mmCIF file of C-alpha atoms in Angstrom:
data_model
loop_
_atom_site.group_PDB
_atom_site.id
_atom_site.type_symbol
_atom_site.label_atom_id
_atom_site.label_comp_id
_atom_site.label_asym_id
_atom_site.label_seq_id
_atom_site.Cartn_x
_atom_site.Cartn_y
_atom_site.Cartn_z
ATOM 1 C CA UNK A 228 107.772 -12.717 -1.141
ATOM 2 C CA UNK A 229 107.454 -15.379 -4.210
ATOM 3 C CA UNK A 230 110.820 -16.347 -5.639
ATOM 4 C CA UNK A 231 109.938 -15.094 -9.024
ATOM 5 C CA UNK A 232 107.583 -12.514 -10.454
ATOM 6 C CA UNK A 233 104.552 -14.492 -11.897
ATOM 7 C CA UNK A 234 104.659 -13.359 -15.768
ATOM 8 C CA UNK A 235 101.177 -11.527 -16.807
ATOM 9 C CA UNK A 236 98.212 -13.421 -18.731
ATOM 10 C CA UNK A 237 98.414 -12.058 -22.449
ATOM 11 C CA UNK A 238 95.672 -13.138 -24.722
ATOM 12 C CA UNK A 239 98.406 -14.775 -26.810
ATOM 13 C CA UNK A 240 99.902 -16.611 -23.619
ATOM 14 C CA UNK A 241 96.035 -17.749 -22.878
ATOM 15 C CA UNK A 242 95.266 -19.223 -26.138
ATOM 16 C CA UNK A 243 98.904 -20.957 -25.716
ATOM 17 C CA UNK A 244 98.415 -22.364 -22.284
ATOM 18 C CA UNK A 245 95.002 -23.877 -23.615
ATOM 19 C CA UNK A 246 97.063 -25.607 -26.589
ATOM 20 C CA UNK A 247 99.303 -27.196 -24.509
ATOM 21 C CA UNK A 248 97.357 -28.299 -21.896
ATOM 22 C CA UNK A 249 95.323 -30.521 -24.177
ATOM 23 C CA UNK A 250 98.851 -32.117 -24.856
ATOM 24 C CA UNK A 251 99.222 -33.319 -20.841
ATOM 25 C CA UNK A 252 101.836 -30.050 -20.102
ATOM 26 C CA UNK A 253 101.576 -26.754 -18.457
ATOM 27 C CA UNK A 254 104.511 -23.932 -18.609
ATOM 28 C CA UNK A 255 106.316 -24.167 -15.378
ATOM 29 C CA UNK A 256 106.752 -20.389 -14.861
ATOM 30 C CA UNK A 257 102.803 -19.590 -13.868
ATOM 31 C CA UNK A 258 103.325 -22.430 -10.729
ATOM 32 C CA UNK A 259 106.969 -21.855 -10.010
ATOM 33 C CA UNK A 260 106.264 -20.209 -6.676
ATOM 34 C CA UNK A 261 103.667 -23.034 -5.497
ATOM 35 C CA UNK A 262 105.546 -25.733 -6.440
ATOM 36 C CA UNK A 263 109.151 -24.242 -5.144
ATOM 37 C CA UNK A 264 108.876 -21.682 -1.985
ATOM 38 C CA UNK A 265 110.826 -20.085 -0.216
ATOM 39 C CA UNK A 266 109.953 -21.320 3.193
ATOM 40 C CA UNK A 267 107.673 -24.154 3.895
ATOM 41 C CA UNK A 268 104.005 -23.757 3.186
ATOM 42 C CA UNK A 269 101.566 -26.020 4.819
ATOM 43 C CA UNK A 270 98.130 -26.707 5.542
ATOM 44 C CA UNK A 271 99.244 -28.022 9.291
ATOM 45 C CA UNK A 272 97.927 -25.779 11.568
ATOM 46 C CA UNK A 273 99.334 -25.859 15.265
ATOM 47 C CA UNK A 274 96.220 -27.385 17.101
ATOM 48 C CA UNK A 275 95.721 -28.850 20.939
ATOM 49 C CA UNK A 276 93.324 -31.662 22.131
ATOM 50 C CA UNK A 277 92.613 -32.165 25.650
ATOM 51 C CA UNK A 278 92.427 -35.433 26.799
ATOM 52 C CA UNK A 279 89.921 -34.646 28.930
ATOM 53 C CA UNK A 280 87.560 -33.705 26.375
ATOM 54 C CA UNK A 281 89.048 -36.929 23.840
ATOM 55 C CA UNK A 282 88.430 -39.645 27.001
ATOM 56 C CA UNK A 283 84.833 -39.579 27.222
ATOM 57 C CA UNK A 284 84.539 -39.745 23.445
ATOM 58 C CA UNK A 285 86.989 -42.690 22.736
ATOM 59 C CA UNK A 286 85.234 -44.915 26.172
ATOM 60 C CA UNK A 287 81.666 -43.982 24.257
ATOM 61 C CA UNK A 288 83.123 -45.507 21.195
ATOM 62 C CA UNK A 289 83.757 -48.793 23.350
ATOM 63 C CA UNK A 290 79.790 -48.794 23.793
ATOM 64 C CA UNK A 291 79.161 -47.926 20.222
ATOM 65 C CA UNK A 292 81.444 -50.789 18.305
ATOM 66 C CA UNK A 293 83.762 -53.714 19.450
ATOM 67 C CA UNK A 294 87.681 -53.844 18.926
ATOM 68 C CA UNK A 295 86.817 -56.791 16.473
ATOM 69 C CA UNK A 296 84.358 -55.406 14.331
ATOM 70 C CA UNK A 297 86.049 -52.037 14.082
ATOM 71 C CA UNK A 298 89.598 -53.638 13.948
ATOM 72 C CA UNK A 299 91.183 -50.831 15.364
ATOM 73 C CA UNK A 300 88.628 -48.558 17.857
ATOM 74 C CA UNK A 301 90.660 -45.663 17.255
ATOM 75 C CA UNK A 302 90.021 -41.802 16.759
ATOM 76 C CA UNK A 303 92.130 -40.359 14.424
ATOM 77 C CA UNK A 304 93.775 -37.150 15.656
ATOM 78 C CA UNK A 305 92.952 -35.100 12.425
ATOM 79 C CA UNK A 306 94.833 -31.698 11.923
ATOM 80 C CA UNK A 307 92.072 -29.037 11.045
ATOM 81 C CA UNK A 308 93.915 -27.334 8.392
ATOM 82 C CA UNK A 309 93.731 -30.813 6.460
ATOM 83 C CA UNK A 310 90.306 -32.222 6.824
ATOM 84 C CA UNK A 311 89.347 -35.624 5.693
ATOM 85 C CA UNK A 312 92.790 -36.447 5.354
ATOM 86 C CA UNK A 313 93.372 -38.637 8.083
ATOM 87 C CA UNK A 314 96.695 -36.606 8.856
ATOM 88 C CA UNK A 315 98.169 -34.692 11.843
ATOM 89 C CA UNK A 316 100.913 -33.123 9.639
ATOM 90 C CA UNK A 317 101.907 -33.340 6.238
ATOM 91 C CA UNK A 318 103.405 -36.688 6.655
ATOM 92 C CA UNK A 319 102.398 -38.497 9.696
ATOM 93 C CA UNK A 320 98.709 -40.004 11.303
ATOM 94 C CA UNK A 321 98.142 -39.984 14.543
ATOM 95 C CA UNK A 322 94.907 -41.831 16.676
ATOM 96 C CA UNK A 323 93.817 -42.493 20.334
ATOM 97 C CA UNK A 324 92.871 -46.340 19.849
ATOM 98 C CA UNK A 325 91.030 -47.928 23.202
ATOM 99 C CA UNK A 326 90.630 -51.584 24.316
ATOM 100 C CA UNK A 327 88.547 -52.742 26.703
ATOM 101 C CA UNK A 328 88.925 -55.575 29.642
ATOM 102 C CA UNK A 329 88.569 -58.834 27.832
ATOM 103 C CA UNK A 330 88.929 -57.597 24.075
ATOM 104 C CA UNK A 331 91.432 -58.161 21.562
ATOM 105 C CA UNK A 332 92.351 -56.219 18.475
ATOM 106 C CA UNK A 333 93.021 -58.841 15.955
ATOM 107 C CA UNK A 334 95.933 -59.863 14.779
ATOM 108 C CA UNK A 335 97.328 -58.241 11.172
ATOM 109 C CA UNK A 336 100.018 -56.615 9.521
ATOM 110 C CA UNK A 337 101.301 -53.962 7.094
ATOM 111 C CA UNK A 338 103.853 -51.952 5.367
ATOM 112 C CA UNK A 339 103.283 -48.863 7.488
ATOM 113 C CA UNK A 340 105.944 -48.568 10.269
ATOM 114 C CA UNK A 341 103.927 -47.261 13.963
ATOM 115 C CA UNK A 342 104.772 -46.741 16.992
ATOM 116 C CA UNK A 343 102.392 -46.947 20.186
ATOM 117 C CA UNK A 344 102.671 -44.299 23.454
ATOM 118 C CA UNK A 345 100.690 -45.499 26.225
ATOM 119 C CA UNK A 346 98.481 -42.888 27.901
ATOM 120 C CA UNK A 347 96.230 -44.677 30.134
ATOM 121 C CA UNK A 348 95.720 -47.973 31.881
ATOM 122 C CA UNK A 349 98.308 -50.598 32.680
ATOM 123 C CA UNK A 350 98.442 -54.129 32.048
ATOM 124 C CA UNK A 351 97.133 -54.670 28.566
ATOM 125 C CA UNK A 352 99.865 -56.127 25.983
ATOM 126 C CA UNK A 353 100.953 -55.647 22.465
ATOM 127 C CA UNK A 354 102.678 -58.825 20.300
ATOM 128 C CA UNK A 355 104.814 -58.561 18.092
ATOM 129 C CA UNK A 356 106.294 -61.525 15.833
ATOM 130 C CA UNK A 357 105.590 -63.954 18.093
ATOM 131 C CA UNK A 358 106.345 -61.666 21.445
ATOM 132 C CA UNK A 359 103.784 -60.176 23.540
ATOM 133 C CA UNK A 360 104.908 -56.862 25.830
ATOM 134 C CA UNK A 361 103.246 -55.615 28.613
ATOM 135 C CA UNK A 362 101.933 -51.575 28.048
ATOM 136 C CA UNK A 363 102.297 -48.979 31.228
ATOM 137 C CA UNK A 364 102.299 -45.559 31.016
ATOM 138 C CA UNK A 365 105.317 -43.545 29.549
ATOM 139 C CA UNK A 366 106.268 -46.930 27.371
ATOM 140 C CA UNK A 367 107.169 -46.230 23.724
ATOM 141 C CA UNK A 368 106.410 -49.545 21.750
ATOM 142 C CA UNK A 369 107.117 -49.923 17.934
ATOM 143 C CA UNK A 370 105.303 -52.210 15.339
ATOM 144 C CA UNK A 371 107.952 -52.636 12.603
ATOM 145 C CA UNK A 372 106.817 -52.634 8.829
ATOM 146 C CA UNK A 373 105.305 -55.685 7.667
ATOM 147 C CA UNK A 374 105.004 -57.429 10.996
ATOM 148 C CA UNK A 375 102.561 -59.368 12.654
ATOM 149 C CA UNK A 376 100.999 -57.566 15.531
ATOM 150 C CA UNK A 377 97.977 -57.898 18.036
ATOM 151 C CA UNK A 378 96.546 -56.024 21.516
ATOM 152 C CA UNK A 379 94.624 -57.176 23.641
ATOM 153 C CA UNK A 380 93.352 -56.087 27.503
ATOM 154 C CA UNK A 381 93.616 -58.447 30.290
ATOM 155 C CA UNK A 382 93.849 -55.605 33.019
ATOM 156 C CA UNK A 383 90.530 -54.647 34.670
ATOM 157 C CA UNK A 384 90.797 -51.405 33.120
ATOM 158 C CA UNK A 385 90.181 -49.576 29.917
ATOM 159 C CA UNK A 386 93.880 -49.015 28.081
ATOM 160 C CA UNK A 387 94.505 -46.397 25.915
ATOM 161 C CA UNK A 388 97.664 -45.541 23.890
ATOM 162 C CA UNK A 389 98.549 -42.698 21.140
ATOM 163 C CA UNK A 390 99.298 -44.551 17.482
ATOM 164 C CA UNK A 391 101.604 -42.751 15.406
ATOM 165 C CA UNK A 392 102.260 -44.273 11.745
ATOM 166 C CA UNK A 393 103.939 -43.090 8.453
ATOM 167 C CA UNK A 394 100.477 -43.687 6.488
ATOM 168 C CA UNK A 395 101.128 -40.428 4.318
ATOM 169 C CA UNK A 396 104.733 -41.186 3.526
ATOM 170 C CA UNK A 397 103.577 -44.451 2.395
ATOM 171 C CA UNK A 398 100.574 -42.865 0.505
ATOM 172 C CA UNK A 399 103.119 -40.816 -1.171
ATOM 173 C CA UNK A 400 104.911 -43.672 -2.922
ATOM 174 C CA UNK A 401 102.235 -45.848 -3.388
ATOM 175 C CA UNK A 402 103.437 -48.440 -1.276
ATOM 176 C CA UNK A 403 100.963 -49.681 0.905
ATOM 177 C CA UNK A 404 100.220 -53.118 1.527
ATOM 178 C CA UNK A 405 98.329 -55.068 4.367
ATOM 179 C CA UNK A 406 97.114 -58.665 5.221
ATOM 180 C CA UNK A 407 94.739 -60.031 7.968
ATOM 181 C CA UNK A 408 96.090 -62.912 10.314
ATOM 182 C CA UNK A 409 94.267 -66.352 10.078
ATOM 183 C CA UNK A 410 93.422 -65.947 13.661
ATOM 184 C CA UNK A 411 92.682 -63.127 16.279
ATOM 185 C CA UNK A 412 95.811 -63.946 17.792
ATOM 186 C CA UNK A 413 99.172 -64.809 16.367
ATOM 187 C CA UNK A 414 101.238 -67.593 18.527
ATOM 188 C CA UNK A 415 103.326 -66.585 21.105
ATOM 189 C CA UNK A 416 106.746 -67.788 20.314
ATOM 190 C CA UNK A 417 109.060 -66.148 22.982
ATOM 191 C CA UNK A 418 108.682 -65.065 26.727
ATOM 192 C CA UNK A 419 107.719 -61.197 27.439
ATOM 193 C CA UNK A 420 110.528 -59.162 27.485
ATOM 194 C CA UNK A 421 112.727 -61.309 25.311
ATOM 195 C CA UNK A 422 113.811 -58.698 23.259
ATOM 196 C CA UNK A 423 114.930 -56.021 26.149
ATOM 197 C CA UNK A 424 117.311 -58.786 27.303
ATOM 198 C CA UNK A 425 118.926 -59.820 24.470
ATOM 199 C CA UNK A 426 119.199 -55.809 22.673
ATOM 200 C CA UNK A 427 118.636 -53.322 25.844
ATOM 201 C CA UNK A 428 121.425 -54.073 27.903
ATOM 202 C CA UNK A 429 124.436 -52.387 26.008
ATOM 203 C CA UNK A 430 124.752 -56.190 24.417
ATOM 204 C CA UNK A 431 124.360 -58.338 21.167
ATOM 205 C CA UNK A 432 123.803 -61.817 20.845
ATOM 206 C CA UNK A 433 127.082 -62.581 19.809
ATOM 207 C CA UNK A 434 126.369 -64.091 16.299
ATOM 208 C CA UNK A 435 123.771 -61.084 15.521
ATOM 209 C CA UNK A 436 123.654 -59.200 12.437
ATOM 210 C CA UNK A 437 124.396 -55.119 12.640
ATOM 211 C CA UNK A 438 122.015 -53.971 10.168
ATOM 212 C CA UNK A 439 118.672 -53.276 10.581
ATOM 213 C CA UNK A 440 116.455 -50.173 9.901
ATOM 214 C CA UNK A 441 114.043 -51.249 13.050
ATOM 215 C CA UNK A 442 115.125 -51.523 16.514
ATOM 216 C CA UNK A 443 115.022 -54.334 17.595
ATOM 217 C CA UNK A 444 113.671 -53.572 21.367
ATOM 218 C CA UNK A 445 110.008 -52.975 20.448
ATOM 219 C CA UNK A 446 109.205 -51.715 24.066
ATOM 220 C CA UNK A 447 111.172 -49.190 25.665
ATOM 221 C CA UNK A 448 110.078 -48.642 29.144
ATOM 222 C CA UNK A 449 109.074 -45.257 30.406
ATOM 223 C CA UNK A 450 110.489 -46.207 33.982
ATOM 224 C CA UNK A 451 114.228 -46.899 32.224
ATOM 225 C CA UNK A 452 113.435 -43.334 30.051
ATOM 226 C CA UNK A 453 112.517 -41.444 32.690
ATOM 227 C CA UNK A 454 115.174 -42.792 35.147
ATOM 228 C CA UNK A 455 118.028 -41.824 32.445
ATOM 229 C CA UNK A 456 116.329 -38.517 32.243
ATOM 230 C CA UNK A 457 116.303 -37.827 36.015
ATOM 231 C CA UNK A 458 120.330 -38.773 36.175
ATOM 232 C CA UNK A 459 121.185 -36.220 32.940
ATOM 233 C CA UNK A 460 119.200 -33.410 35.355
ATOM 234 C CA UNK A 461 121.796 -34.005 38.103
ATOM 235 C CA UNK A 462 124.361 -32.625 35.142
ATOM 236 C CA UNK A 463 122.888 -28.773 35.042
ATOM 237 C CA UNK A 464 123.555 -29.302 31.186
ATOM 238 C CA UNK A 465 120.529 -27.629 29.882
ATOM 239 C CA UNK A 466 119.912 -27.074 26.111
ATOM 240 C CA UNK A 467 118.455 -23.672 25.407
ATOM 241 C CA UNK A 468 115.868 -24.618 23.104
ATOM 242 C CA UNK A 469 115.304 -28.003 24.646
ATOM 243 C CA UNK A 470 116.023 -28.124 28.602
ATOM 244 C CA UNK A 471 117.325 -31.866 28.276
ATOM 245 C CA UNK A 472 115.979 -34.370 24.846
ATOM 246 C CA UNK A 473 116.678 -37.664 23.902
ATOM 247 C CA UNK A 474 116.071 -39.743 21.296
ATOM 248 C CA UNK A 475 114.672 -43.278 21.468
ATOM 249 C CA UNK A 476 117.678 -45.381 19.082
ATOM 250 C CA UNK A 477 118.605 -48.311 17.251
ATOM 251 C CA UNK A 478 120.855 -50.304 19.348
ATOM 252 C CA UNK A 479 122.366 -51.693 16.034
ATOM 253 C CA UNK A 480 122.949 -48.749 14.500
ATOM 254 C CA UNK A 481 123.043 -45.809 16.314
ATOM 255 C CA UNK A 482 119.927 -44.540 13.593
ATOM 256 C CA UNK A 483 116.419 -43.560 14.965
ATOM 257 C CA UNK A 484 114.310 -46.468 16.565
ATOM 258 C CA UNK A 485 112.354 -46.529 13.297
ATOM 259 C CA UNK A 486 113.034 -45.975 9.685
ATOM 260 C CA UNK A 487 110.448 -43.006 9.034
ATOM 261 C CA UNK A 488 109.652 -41.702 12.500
ATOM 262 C CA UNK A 489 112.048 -40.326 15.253
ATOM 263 C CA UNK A 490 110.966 -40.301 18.480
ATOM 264 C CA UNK A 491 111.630 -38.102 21.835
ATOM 265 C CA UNK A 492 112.089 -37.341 25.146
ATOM 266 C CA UNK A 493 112.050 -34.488 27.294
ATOM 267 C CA UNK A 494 112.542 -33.147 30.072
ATOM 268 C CA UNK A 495 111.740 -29.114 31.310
ATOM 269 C CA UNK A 496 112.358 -27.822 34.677
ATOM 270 C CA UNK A 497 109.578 -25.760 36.299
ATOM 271 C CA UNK A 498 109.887 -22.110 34.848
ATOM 272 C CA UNK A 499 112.133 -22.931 32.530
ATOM 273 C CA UNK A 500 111.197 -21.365 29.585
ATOM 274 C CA UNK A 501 112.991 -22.057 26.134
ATOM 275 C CA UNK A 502 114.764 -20.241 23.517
ATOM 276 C CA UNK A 503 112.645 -20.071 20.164
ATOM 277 C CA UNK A 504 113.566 -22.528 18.337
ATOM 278 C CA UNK A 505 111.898 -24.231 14.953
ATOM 279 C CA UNK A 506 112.607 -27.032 12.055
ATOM 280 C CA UNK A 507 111.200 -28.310 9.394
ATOM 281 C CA UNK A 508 110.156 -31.718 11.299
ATOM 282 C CA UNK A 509 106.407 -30.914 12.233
ATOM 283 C CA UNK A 510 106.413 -32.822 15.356
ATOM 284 C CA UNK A 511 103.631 -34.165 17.746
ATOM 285 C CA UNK A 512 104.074 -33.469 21.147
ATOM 286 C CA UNK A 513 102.352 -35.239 24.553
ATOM 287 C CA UNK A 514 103.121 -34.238 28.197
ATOM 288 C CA UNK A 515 103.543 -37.321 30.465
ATOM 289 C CA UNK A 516 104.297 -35.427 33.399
ATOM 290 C CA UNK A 517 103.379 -31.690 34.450
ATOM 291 C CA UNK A 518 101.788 -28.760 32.657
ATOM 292 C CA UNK A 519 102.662 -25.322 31.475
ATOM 293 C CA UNK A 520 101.753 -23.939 27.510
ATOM 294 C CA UNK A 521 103.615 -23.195 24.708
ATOM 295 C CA UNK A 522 103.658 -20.723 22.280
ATOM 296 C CA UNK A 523 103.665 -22.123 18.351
ATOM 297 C CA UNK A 524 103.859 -19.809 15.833
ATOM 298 C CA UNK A 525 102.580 -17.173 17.854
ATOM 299 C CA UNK A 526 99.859 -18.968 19.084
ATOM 300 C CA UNK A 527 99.417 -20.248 22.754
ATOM 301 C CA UNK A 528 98.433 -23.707 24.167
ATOM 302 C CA UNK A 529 98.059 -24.518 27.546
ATOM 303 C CA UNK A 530 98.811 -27.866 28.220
ATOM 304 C CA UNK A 531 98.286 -31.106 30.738
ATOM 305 C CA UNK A 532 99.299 -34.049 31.402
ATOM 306 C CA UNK A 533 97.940 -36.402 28.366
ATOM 307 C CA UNK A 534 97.276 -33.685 26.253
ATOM 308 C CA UNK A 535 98.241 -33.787 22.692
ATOM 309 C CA UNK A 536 99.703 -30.665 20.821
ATOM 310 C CA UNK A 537 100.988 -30.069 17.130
ATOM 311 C CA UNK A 538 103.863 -27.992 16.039
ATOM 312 C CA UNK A 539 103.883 -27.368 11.960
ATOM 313 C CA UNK A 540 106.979 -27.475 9.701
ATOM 314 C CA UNK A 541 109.351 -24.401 9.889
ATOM 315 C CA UNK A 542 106.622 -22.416 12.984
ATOM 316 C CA UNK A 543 108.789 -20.800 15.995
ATOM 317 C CA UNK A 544 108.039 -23.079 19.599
ATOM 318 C CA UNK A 545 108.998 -21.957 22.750
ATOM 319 C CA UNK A 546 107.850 -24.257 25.502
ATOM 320 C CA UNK A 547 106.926 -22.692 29.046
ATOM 321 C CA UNK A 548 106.960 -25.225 31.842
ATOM 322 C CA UNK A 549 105.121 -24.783 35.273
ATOM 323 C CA UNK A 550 105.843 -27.574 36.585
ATOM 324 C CA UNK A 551 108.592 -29.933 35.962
ATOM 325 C CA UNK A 552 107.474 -31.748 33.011
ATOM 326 C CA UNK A 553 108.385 -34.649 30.624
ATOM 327 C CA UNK A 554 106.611 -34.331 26.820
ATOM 328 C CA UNK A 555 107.187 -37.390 24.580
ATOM 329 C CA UNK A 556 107.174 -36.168 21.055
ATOM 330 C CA UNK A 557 107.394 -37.826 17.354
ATOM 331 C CA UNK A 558 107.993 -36.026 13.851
ATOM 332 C CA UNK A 559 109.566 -37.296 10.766
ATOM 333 C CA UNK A 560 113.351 -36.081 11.559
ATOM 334 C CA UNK A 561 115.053 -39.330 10.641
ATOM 335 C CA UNK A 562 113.209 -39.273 7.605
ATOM 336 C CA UNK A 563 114.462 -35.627 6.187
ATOM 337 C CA UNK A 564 118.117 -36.281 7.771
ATOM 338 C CA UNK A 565 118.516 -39.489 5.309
ATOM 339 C CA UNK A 566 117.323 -37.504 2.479
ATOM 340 C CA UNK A 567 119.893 -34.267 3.314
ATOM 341 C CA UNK A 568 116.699 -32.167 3.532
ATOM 342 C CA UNK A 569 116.288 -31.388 7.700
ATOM 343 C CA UNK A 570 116.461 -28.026 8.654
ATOM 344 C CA UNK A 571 116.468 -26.246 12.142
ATOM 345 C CA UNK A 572 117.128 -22.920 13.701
ATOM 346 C CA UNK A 573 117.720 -21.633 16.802
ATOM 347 C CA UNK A 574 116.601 -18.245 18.198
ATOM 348 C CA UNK A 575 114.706 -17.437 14.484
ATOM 349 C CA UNK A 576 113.780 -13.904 13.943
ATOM 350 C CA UNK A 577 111.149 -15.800 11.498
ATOM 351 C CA UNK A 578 111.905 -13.913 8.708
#
């Protein structure tokens, strides 16, 4: 139902419309219900890809062009109600990027904020500003804005991690900027896990500044997330439309990990099956542990571990667990709760 009544095409209003629009204007009450509706509209579609099929593809990549010479081997995770666009929702990209034993994906950095899930492999590292990490499975890494970052693969194994990034919010504003390193690799400046020690441990350096939009800890370890998780279950507190969820913070603030993107975990006892809940956050989901399907706007998805699934502004989820499982899952929530915009409902009749 449109918010107003579109007002009827006269001849007169014709000839009038043409007038103006040679003058750079149009009349605001023929587009009033695209531009303002009553709900979200969106050309996100809730979508699935099994890693199963996506693994062969990305390793045949790895034959096809180096990490060097394509800078980043990554397929991008492209939502099929927006083709060519280089999106999985509205506002966020999303790619499986693979590196192989021995390679290196060169050292660079830009305005877009991302955030790395590792899928597959262990061993492989990421630096950042002079620190390098070491990726295993379950680890949530973030590349800050404007920071100089690298990978590379030492492990005797292919790695492959989920990139998330902010590309169309930074598309939006026209703020996009980027810059090569001299040098594959930037120097490393500080010993692995550097950061953890001095921001992960419920303490500041004493002399530390508070602010900060990025978290400082730009690796949080799936083995600390998924411990936390495990003591929470011992509570029997179970959210309705969640089972038990956490999000991945700023230890100087209290705020998301990252400026644009929030980031989750979850966990969902076997048959547990969740109260319909949706938001206006279209969020990317992937199950680390477990499998069951969800239902997204009426849809269903079976799911597996590694699997990635999409769930569109303001469409009805109910997850259905059949094992116990853990999903990691990113959307643009801190985003829309700095601009007073976020919007969620629980048990919607999705009217």
């Amino acid at each position: 139902m449109p918010v107003i009544e579109t007002p009827e095409v006269t001849p007169e209003r014709a000839r009038y419309y043409d007038k103006i629009r040679e003058q750079g204007l149009s009349p605001l009450w023929m587009v009033f219900n695209r531009l303002i509706t009553r709900t979200p509209e969106s050309d996100c579609r809730p979508y699935l890809w099994r890693y199963a099929d996506l693994k062969p593809l990305l390793l045949e990549a790895g034959g096809l062009i180096s990490a060097a010479e394509a800078e980043r081997r990554v397929l991008i995770l492209e939502n099929p109600g927006m083709p060519d666009s280089g999106r999985i929702t509205t506002s966020l990209y999303a790619g499986l990027q693979l590196v192989l034993p021995g390679e290196v994906a060169p050292a660079h950095r830009h305005s877009q904020s991302a955030l790395r899930f590792v899928v597959d492999g262990d061993g492989a590292y990421t630096a950042v500003d002079g620190e390098r990490t070491v990726m295993r499975p379950g680890d949530f890494v973030i590349t800050p804005p404007w920071a100089w970052h690298d990978h590379g693969n030492e492990s005797g194994e292919p790695m492959i991690w989920m990139d998330g990034l902010d590309i169309p919010v930074l598309q939006f504003f026209d703020a996009s900027f980027a810059e090569p390193y001299s040098g594959d690799l930037q120097p490393v400046t500080r010993q692995t896990g550097d950061s953890l020690a001095r921001f992960g441990a419920n303490m500041l350096p004493v002399d530390h500044a508070r602010g900060g939009s990025v978290s400082p800890i730009f690796n949080y370890p799936y083995a600390r997330s998924r411990e936390a998780l495990e003591q929470l279950k011992r509570q029997e507190e179970w959210d309705p439309c969640h089972g038990l969820k956490l999000c991945y913070v700023n230890p100087l603030n209290g705020d998301a990990a990252m400026p644009t993107i929030s980031a989750f975990i979850q966990l969902l006892p076997a048959g547990f099956e969740t109260a319909p809940y949706r938001s206006t956050d279209a969020t990317v989901f992937t199950p680390v542990e477990g499998r069951g399907f969800s239902t997204i706007a009426g849809q269903r998805f079976d799911w597996a571990e590694k699997d990635v699934f999409v769930a569109p502004s303001w469409a009805t989820v109910v997850h259905h667990p059949e094992t116990e499982s853990v999903l990691f899952s990113f959307s643009d929530r801190t985003c829309q709760e700095k601009l007073g915009i976020f919007r969620e409902q629980r048990n919607p009749d999705d009217g």
